[in-house]
């Protein structure tokens, strides 16, 4: 494939319902990147089974996530949107990379420690080697940049270390990826505990706005958002609840936090919360409408799944064959 553009790779797990945080922090920022990069966005279902999943629910969620990618504005003609499980190269490269990753490195991963503590009854080897699968995702496509949240930095550092280690032995096989942190909405906080990030696995449904929440629910959650007793709408650390609402309003309307502070000078929290609710409803409406339409069009989505899996497979296989040759596996007889 002749292409001058740099390559970008990212992915999301199909676990839980996507939140406004996932949208403002990741998806929304991905939409325009295809002008500058050759983009691959995977629904990383292999990663999902590192914690126990109900098969029917996982399948539904994976399809929903892929549809949300499109509904959020990722054009499937310009971005490769596919299921990780449809490209066997991910698992094959992950195995090879496992043999170039040290136990000590994996032991240091904070996500592993957190998830192991959360799922103490199922600390499986997949959970431990999760980062080498993530490294395989990225390196298979020779990605130059990887847009992720700050929480994934440690995995990206490991990816770079493993790639450099491999290259040091076999020559320039892998592109060394750079992390790419989005400009706005980088960290949307919980509406109930504004010092914690908004997360799809939060047990309190009022803490997160889900992408498919209806307008009344969104408004109710915004009105109930935890604030403070200062009574002034200012963008400062001492008022994390208000600061988060300013961030949300600002990410949804495109206005800068300073402009938002000016706009609501002298107004009460009640009025501001209603305005935030309205801004979120308007920001999500096009996505929700598009999602409704798309989810009815089975043939269209199926077509995208098939075509994009083929494209991803083509690119992935190229890297995989090269790696297999380098490590000394016998050539295939044609
Ligand atoms: P979980 O709660 O299951 O750990 P999550 O909501 O944190 O999930 P991930 O699947 O880990 O979501 O992340 C998907 C993408 O969304 C990542 O790039 C991540 O950095 C981004 N993201 C997640 N939560 C937020 C948030 N509150 N603000 C901004 N970006 C976020
Ligand atoms: N671990 C990431 C999801 C993920 C990913 C990737 C992100 C899996 N493979 C490759 C970027 C590139 C997460 O939990 N958000």
Short mmCIF file of C-alpha atoms and ligand atoms in Angstrom, two decimals:
data_model
loop_
_atom_site.label_atom_id
_atom_site.label_comp_id
_atom_site.label_asym_id
_atom_site.label_seq_id
_atom_site.Cartn_x
_atom_site.Cartn_y
_atom_site.Cartn_z
CA UNK A 1 0.00 0.00 0.00
CA UNK A 2 1.54 3.25 -1.13
CA UNK A 3 0.88 5.84 1.48
CA UNK A 4 2.72 8.94 2.56
CA UNK A 5 0.65 9.46 5.68
CA UNK A 6 1.89 8.49 9.09
CA UNK A 7 0.05 5.64 10.77
CA UNK A 8 -2.16 5.98 13.83
CA UNK A 9 -3.53 3.15 15.95
CA UNK A 10 -5.92 3.12 18.88
CA UNK A 11 -8.54 0.90 20.41
CA UNK A 12 -11.23 0.61 23.03
CA UNK A 13 -12.53 -2.30 24.98
CA UNK A 14 -16.15 -3.26 24.53
CA UNK A 15 -16.72 -3.56 28.25
CA UNK A 16 -19.45 -1.43 29.83
CA UNK A 17 -21.33 1.44 28.26
CA UNK A 18 -19.30 4.30 26.85
CA UNK A 19 -19.37 7.51 28.85
CA UNK A 20 -19.12 11.17 28.02
CA UNK A 21 -15.49 10.83 29.21
CA UNK A 22 -14.71 8.24 26.55
CA UNK A 23 -16.37 10.47 23.97
CA UNK A 24 -14.82 13.83 24.88
CA UNK A 25 -11.44 12.36 25.85
CA UNK A 26 -11.03 9.93 22.97
CA UNK A 27 -13.62 9.41 20.22
CA UNK A 28 -14.43 13.05 19.51
CA UNK A 29 -10.74 13.86 19.08
CA UNK A 30 -10.22 10.91 16.73
CA UNK A 31 -12.65 12.18 14.13
CA UNK A 32 -10.42 14.64 12.29
CA UNK A 33 -7.19 12.71 12.56
CA UNK A 34 -7.76 10.76 9.34
CA UNK A 35 -6.83 13.85 7.31
CA UNK A 36 -3.33 13.68 8.71
CA UNK A 37 -2.91 9.97 9.50
CA UNK A 38 -3.74 6.57 8.14
CA UNK A 39 -5.98 5.51 11.03
CA UNK A 40 -6.75 2.11 12.52
CA UNK A 41 -9.28 1.88 15.36
CA UNK A 42 -9.89 -1.53 16.79
CA UNK A 43 -12.60 -2.92 19.04
CA UNK A 44 -10.19 -4.84 21.23
CA UNK A 45 -12.27 -7.87 22.09
CA UNK A 46 -9.26 -10.12 22.81
CA UNK A 47 -8.39 -7.73 25.62
CA UNK A 48 -11.95 -7.88 26.96
CA UNK A 49 -11.79 -11.54 27.94
CA UNK A 50 -8.96 -10.89 30.41
CA UNK A 51 -11.90 -10.42 32.76
CA UNK A 52 -14.86 -12.79 32.62
CA UNK A 53 -17.51 -11.83 30.05
CA UNK A 54 -20.94 -13.09 29.14
CA UNK A 55 -20.52 -14.17 25.48
CA UNK A 56 -23.85 -12.78 24.27
CA UNK A 57 -23.29 -9.46 25.99
CA UNK A 58 -19.71 -9.19 24.72
CA UNK A 59 -20.80 -9.80 21.13
CA UNK A 60 -23.56 -7.18 21.41
CA UNK A 61 -21.27 -4.63 23.01
CA UNK A 62 -18.53 -5.15 20.44
CA UNK A 63 -20.99 -4.46 17.63
CA UNK A 64 -22.42 -1.49 19.49
CA UNK A 65 -18.94 -0.03 19.95
CA UNK A 66 -18.07 -0.42 16.29
CA UNK A 67 -21.37 1.27 15.38
CA UNK A 68 -20.65 4.07 17.86
CA UNK A 69 -17.25 4.63 16.20
CA UNK A 70 -19.11 5.35 12.95
CA UNK A 71 -21.94 7.29 14.62
CA UNK A 72 -19.37 9.54 16.32
CA UNK A 73 -18.10 10.53 12.90
CA UNK A 74 -15.30 8.10 12.06
CA UNK A 75 -15.78 7.55 8.35
CA UNK A 76 -15.27 3.82 7.67
CA UNK A 77 -14.00 4.64 4.19
CA UNK A 78 -11.20 6.75 5.65
CA UNK A 79 -10.56 4.91 8.92
CA UNK A 80 -10.04 1.20 9.35
CA UNK A 81 -12.62 0.15 11.99
CA UNK A 82 -12.45 -3.53 12.87
CA UNK A 83 -12.64 -6.24 15.53
CA UNK A 84 -9.29 -7.32 16.93
CA UNK A 85 -10.51 -10.95 16.94
CA UNK A 86 -10.94 -10.84 13.15
CA UNK A 87 -7.21 -10.36 12.63
CA UNK A 88 -5.35 -13.38 13.96
CA UNK A 89 -2.03 -11.58 13.62
CA UNK A 90 -2.68 -9.76 16.92
CA UNK A 91 -2.52 -12.98 18.92
CA UNK A 92 0.36 -14.38 16.84
CA UNK A 93 2.55 -11.32 17.28
CA UNK A 94 1.60 -11.08 20.95
CA UNK A 95 3.05 -14.56 21.47
CA UNK A 96 6.33 -13.57 19.88
CA UNK A 97 6.49 -10.35 21.89
CA UNK A 98 5.79 -12.31 25.08
CA UNK A 99 9.15 -13.94 24.47
CA UNK A 100 10.78 -10.48 24.41
CA UNK A 101 9.09 -9.09 27.52
CA UNK A 102 10.33 -9.65 31.06
CA UNK A 103 8.16 -10.78 33.95
CA UNK A 104 9.59 -7.88 35.96
CA UNK A 105 8.32 -5.37 33.39
CA UNK A 106 4.81 -6.79 33.42
CA UNK A 107 4.85 -6.96 37.20
CA UNK A 108 5.30 -3.20 37.39
CA UNK A 109 2.16 -2.36 35.39
CA UNK A 110 -0.27 -0.45 37.57
CA UNK A 111 -3.31 -1.50 35.52
CA UNK A 112 -2.42 -5.14 36.20
CA UNK A 113 -2.12 -4.46 39.91
CA UNK A 114 -5.46 -2.61 39.96
CA UNK A 115 -7.33 -5.22 37.95
CA UNK A 116 -5.77 -8.11 39.88
CA UNK A 117 -6.97 -6.51 43.10
CA UNK A 118 -10.45 -6.03 41.61
CA UNK A 119 -10.70 -9.57 40.22
CA UNK A 120 -8.81 -11.49 42.88
CA UNK A 121 -10.62 -14.71 41.99
CA UNK A 122 -9.42 -14.64 38.37
CA UNK A 123 -5.84 -13.37 38.08
CA UNK A 124 -5.20 -15.13 34.79
CA UNK A 125 -2.10 -15.10 32.58
CA UNK A 126 -3.97 -13.03 29.96
CA UNK A 127 -4.48 -10.23 32.45
CA UNK A 128 -0.76 -10.32 33.18
CA UNK A 129 0.30 -10.27 29.50
CA UNK A 130 -2.40 -7.75 28.48
CA UNK A 131 0.32 -5.15 27.70
CA UNK A 132 2.17 -7.39 25.23
CA UNK A 133 -1.08 -7.87 23.31
CA UNK A 134 -1.49 -4.11 23.30
CA UNK A 135 2.08 -3.77 22.04
CA UNK A 136 1.26 -6.26 19.27
CA UNK A 137 -1.83 -4.19 18.28
CA UNK A 138 0.30 -1.11 17.83
CA UNK A 139 3.41 -2.66 16.28
CA UNK A 140 1.52 -4.80 13.75
CA UNK A 141 0.42 -1.65 11.94
CA UNK A 142 3.79 0.06 12.32
CA UNK A 143 1.96 2.88 14.08
CA UNK A 144 3.76 6.20 14.45
CA UNK A 145 1.25 7.64 16.92
CA UNK A 146 -1.15 6.22 19.47
CA UNK A 147 -3.84 8.50 20.91
CA UNK A 148 -4.68 7.34 24.45
CA UNK A 149 -5.45 8.78 27.83
CA UNK A 150 -2.76 9.35 30.42
CA UNK A 151 -3.74 6.07 32.12
CA UNK A 152 -2.28 4.13 29.16
CA UNK A 153 1.14 5.84 29.13
CA UNK A 154 2.83 3.03 31.02
CA UNK A 155 1.66 0.46 28.47
CA UNK A 156 2.92 2.65 25.68
CA UNK A 157 6.34 2.99 27.29
CA UNK A 158 6.51 -0.79 27.54
CA UNK A 159 5.55 -1.09 23.87
CA UNK A 160 8.41 1.21 22.94
CA UNK A 161 10.88 -0.72 25.11
CA UNK A 162 9.89 -4.08 23.64
CA UNK A 163 10.01 -2.72 20.09
CA UNK A 164 13.46 -1.25 20.68
CA UNK A 165 14.67 -4.50 22.21
CA UNK A 166 13.44 -6.45 19.21
CA UNK A 167 14.93 -3.97 16.74
CA UNK A 168 18.26 -4.11 18.56
CA UNK A 169 18.45 -7.84 17.82
CA UNK A 170 16.90 -8.04 14.34
CA UNK A 171 17.33 -4.61 12.76
CA UNK A 172 14.68 -2.01 12.01
CA UNK A 173 11.58 -4.16 12.06
CA UNK A 174 9.18 -2.02 14.12
CA UNK A 175 8.35 1.67 14.00
CA UNK A 176 8.75 3.09 17.51
CA UNK A 177 5.38 4.67 18.39
CA UNK A 178 4.81 8.01 20.09
CA UNK A 179 1.95 8.71 22.46
CA UNK A 180 -0.58 11.33 21.38
CA UNK A 181 -2.61 13.03 24.10
CA UNK A 182 -5.71 14.95 22.94
CA UNK A 183 -6.02 18.67 23.60
CA UNK A 184 -9.49 19.00 25.07
CA UNK A 185 -11.51 16.81 27.40
CA UNK A 186 -8.36 14.90 28.39
CA UNK A 187 -9.83 14.00 31.74
CA UNK A 188 -13.53 14.27 32.46
CA UNK A 189 -14.26 13.60 36.12
CA UNK A 190 -17.07 11.76 37.87
CA UNK A 191 -20.17 13.91 38.47
CA UNK A 192 -20.47 12.48 41.96
CA UNK A 193 -16.82 12.39 43.04
CA UNK A 194 -15.08 15.06 40.96
CA UNK A 195 -11.62 13.96 42.10
CA UNK A 196 -12.12 10.57 40.38
CA UNK A 197 -12.25 10.14 36.60
CA UNK A 198 -15.58 9.42 34.96
CA UNK A 199 -15.42 5.72 34.21
CA UNK A 200 -17.66 3.20 32.52
CA UNK A 201 -17.13 0.74 35.34
CA UNK A 202 -18.35 3.15 38.05
CA UNK A 203 -21.09 1.51 40.08
CA UNK A 204 -22.98 4.74 40.72
CA UNK A 205 -25.07 5.48 37.59
CA UNK A 206 -25.27 9.18 38.52
CA UNK A 207 -21.48 9.49 38.35
CA UNK A 208 -21.30 9.10 34.58
CA UNK A 209 -23.25 10.36 31.59
CA UNK A 210 -23.60 7.49 29.11
CA UNK A 211 -23.54 8.22 25.41
CA UNK A 212 -27.00 6.76 24.96
CA UNK A 213 -28.63 8.53 27.93
CA UNK A 214 -31.84 10.34 26.97
CA UNK A 215 -32.10 14.14 27.43
CA UNK A 216 -34.06 13.90 30.68
CA UNK A 217 -31.50 11.57 32.22
CA UNK A 218 -28.63 13.79 31.13
CA UNK A 219 -30.32 16.84 32.60
CA UNK A 220 -31.08 15.05 35.86
CA UNK A 221 -27.48 13.86 36.23
CA UNK A 222 -26.13 17.35 35.54
CA UNK A 223 -28.50 18.92 38.06
CA UNK A 224 -27.38 16.38 40.66
CA UNK A 225 -23.68 16.89 40.00
CA UNK A 226 -21.72 17.43 43.19
CA UNK A 227 -20.37 20.99 43.50
CA UNK A 228 -19.40 23.13 46.52
CA UNK A 229 -20.65 25.96 48.68
CA UNK A 230 -18.46 28.72 47.19
CA UNK A 231 -21.32 29.98 45.04
CA UNK A 232 -19.07 31.32 42.27
CA UNK A 233 -18.42 29.78 38.86
CA UNK A 234 -14.63 29.88 38.70
CA UNK A 235 -12.15 27.59 36.96
CA UNK A 236 -9.86 26.56 39.79
CA UNK A 237 -8.59 23.51 41.62
CA UNK A 238 -10.40 24.34 44.84
CA UNK A 239 -13.71 23.81 43.04
CA UNK A 240 -13.23 20.46 41.26
CA UNK A 241 -16.95 19.87 40.66
CA UNK A 242 -17.51 23.25 38.99
CA UNK A 243 -14.22 22.98 37.17
CA UNK A 244 -15.31 19.65 35.70
CA UNK A 245 -18.66 21.11 34.61
CA UNK A 246 -16.77 23.97 32.94
CA UNK A 247 -14.57 21.41 31.17
CA UNK A 248 -17.61 19.50 29.97
CA UNK A 249 -19.39 22.66 28.81
CA UNK A 250 -16.24 23.87 27.14
CA UNK A 251 -15.59 20.56 25.33
CA UNK A 252 -19.23 20.40 24.16
CA UNK A 253 -19.47 24.00 22.93
CA UNK A 254 -15.91 24.66 21.77
CA UNK A 255 -15.66 27.69 24.10
CA UNK A 256 -12.55 28.22 26.21
CA UNK A 257 -12.86 27.83 30.02
CA UNK A 258 -12.16 31.60 30.48
CA UNK A 259 -15.03 32.42 28.12
CA UNK A 260 -17.33 30.10 30.05
CA UNK A 261 -16.40 31.79 33.34
CA UNK A 262 -17.24 35.19 31.80
CA UNK A 263 -20.49 33.94 30.31
CA UNK A 264 -21.72 32.75 33.72
CA UNK A 265 -20.35 35.57 35.82
CA UNK A 266 -22.87 36.35 38.58
CA UNK A 267 -25.11 33.39 37.67
CA UNK A 268 -26.06 30.62 40.12
CA UNK A 269 -25.02 26.97 40.02
CA UNK A 270 -28.60 25.93 39.16
CA UNK A 271 -28.61 27.95 35.92
CA UNK A 272 -25.14 26.77 35.02
CA UNK A 273 -26.02 23.10 35.51
CA UNK A 274 -29.03 23.47 33.21
CA UNK A 275 -26.79 25.08 30.58
CA UNK A 276 -24.28 22.23 30.90
CA UNK A 277 -27.10 19.68 30.56
CA UNK A 278 -28.36 21.41 27.41
CA UNK A 279 -24.86 21.56 25.93
CA UNK A 280 -24.33 17.83 26.54
CA UNK A 281 -27.74 16.95 25.08
CA UNK A 282 -26.94 18.96 21.92
CA UNK A 283 -23.45 17.49 21.65
CA UNK A 284 -24.73 13.92 21.90
CA UNK A 285 -27.90 14.30 19.82
CA UNK A 286 -26.29 13.83 16.36
CA UNK A 287 -24.36 10.80 17.59
CA UNK A 288 -27.49 9.24 19.10
CA UNK A 289 -29.58 9.86 15.99
CA UNK A 290 -26.92 8.46 13.72
CA UNK A 291 -26.52 5.45 15.97
CA UNK A 292 -30.26 4.71 15.80
CA UNK A 293 -30.18 4.83 11.99
CA UNK A 294 -27.01 2.79 11.65
CA UNK A 295 -28.04 0.06 14.04
CA UNK A 296 -31.05 -0.65 11.81
CA UNK A 297 -28.85 -1.10 8.76
CA UNK A 298 -27.39 -4.53 9.36
CA UNK A 299 -26.12 -5.04 5.83
CA UNK A 300 -24.20 -1.75 5.85
CA UNK A 301 -22.46 -2.49 9.15
CA UNK A 302 -21.72 -6.07 8.08
CA UNK A 303 -20.14 -4.75 4.88
CA UNK A 304 -17.88 -2.44 6.85
CA UNK A 305 -16.88 -5.19 9.25
CA UNK A 306 -15.89 -7.44 6.36
CA UNK A 307 -14.07 -4.87 4.23
CA UNK A 308 -12.16 -3.33 7.12
CA UNK A 309 -11.12 -6.67 8.57
CA UNK A 310 -9.65 -7.53 5.17
CA UNK A 311 -7.75 -4.27 5.05
CA UNK A 312 -6.45 -4.69 8.60
CA UNK A 313 -5.46 -8.28 7.88
CA UNK A 314 -3.51 -7.25 4.83
CA UNK A 315 -1.44 -4.69 6.70
CA UNK A 316 -1.02 -6.88 9.79
CA UNK A 317 0.09 -9.93 7.83
CA UNK A 318 2.82 -7.94 6.13
CA UNK A 319 4.43 -7.09 9.47
CA UNK A 320 3.77 -10.54 10.91
CA UNK A 321 5.49 -12.36 8.04
CA UNK A 322 8.50 -10.10 8.37
CA UNK A 323 8.73 -10.75 12.11
CA UNK A 324 8.31 -14.51 11.67
CA UNK A 325 11.15 -14.53 9.16
CA UNK A 326 13.38 -12.49 11.45
CA UNK A 327 12.94 -14.79 14.43
CA UNK A 328 13.69 -17.85 12.29
CA UNK A 329 10.37 -19.51 11.51
CA UNK A 330 10.48 -21.51 8.25
CA UNK A 331 9.19 -19.82 5.08
CA UNK A 332 5.75 -20.84 3.88
CA UNK A 333 5.75 -23.04 0.81
CA UNK A 334 3.45 -21.55 -1.80
P1 LIG B 1 -12.94 1.30 32.64
O1 LIG B 1 -13.78 2.08 33.57
O2 LIG B 1 -13.59 0.00 32.21
O3 LIG B 1 -11.51 1.16 33.05
P2 LIG B 1 -12.71 3.59 30.97
O4 LIG B 1 -14.02 4.33 30.98
O5 LIG B 1 -11.62 4.13 31.79
O6 LIG B 1 -12.95 2.08 31.28
P3 LIG B 1 -11.17 2.75 28.65
O7 LIG B 1 -11.80 1.69 27.81
O8 LIG B 1 -10.05 2.35 29.53
O9 LIG B 1 -12.31 3.52 29.46
O10 LIG B 1 -10.68 3.93 27.74
C1 LIG B 1 -11.04 4.19 26.43
C2 LIG B 1 -10.46 5.54 26.06
O11 LIG B 1 -11.20 6.61 26.68
C3 LIG B 1 -9.01 5.71 26.49
O12 LIG B 1 -8.27 6.38 25.48
C4 LIG B 1 -9.12 6.56 27.72
O13 LIG B 1 -7.96 7.31 27.98
C5 LIG B 1 -10.33 7.46 27.42
N1 LIG B 1 -11.03 7.86 28.65
C6 LIG B 1 -11.61 7.04 29.55
N2 LIG B 1 -12.18 7.72 30.55
C7 LIG B 1 -11.94 9.04 30.31
C8 LIG B 1 -12.27 10.27 31.01
N3 LIG B 1 -12.96 10.27 32.14
N4 LIG B 1 -11.87 11.43 30.46
C9 LIG B 1 -11.19 11.44 29.31
N5 LIG B 1 -10.83 10.33 28.61
C10 LIG B 1 -11.20 9.14 29.08
N1 LIG B 2 -5.59 -0.77 26.87
C1 LIG B 2 -6.41 0.23 26.24
C2 LIG B 2 -7.14 -0.30 25.04
C3 LIG B 2 -6.17 -0.74 24.00
C4 LIG B 2 -5.38 0.13 23.19
C5 LIG B 2 -4.59 -0.75 22.34
C6 LIG B 2 -5.22 1.50 23.08
C7 LIG B 2 -5.85 -2.01 23.65
N2 LIG B 2 -4.93 -2.02 22.65
C8 LIG B 2 -3.70 -0.24 21.43
C9 LIG B 2 -4.32 1.99 22.15
C10 LIG B 2 -3.56 1.13 21.34
C11 LIG B 2 -7.40 0.74 27.28
O1 LIG B 2 -7.66 0.06 28.23
N3 LIG B 2 -7.95 1.90 27.07
#
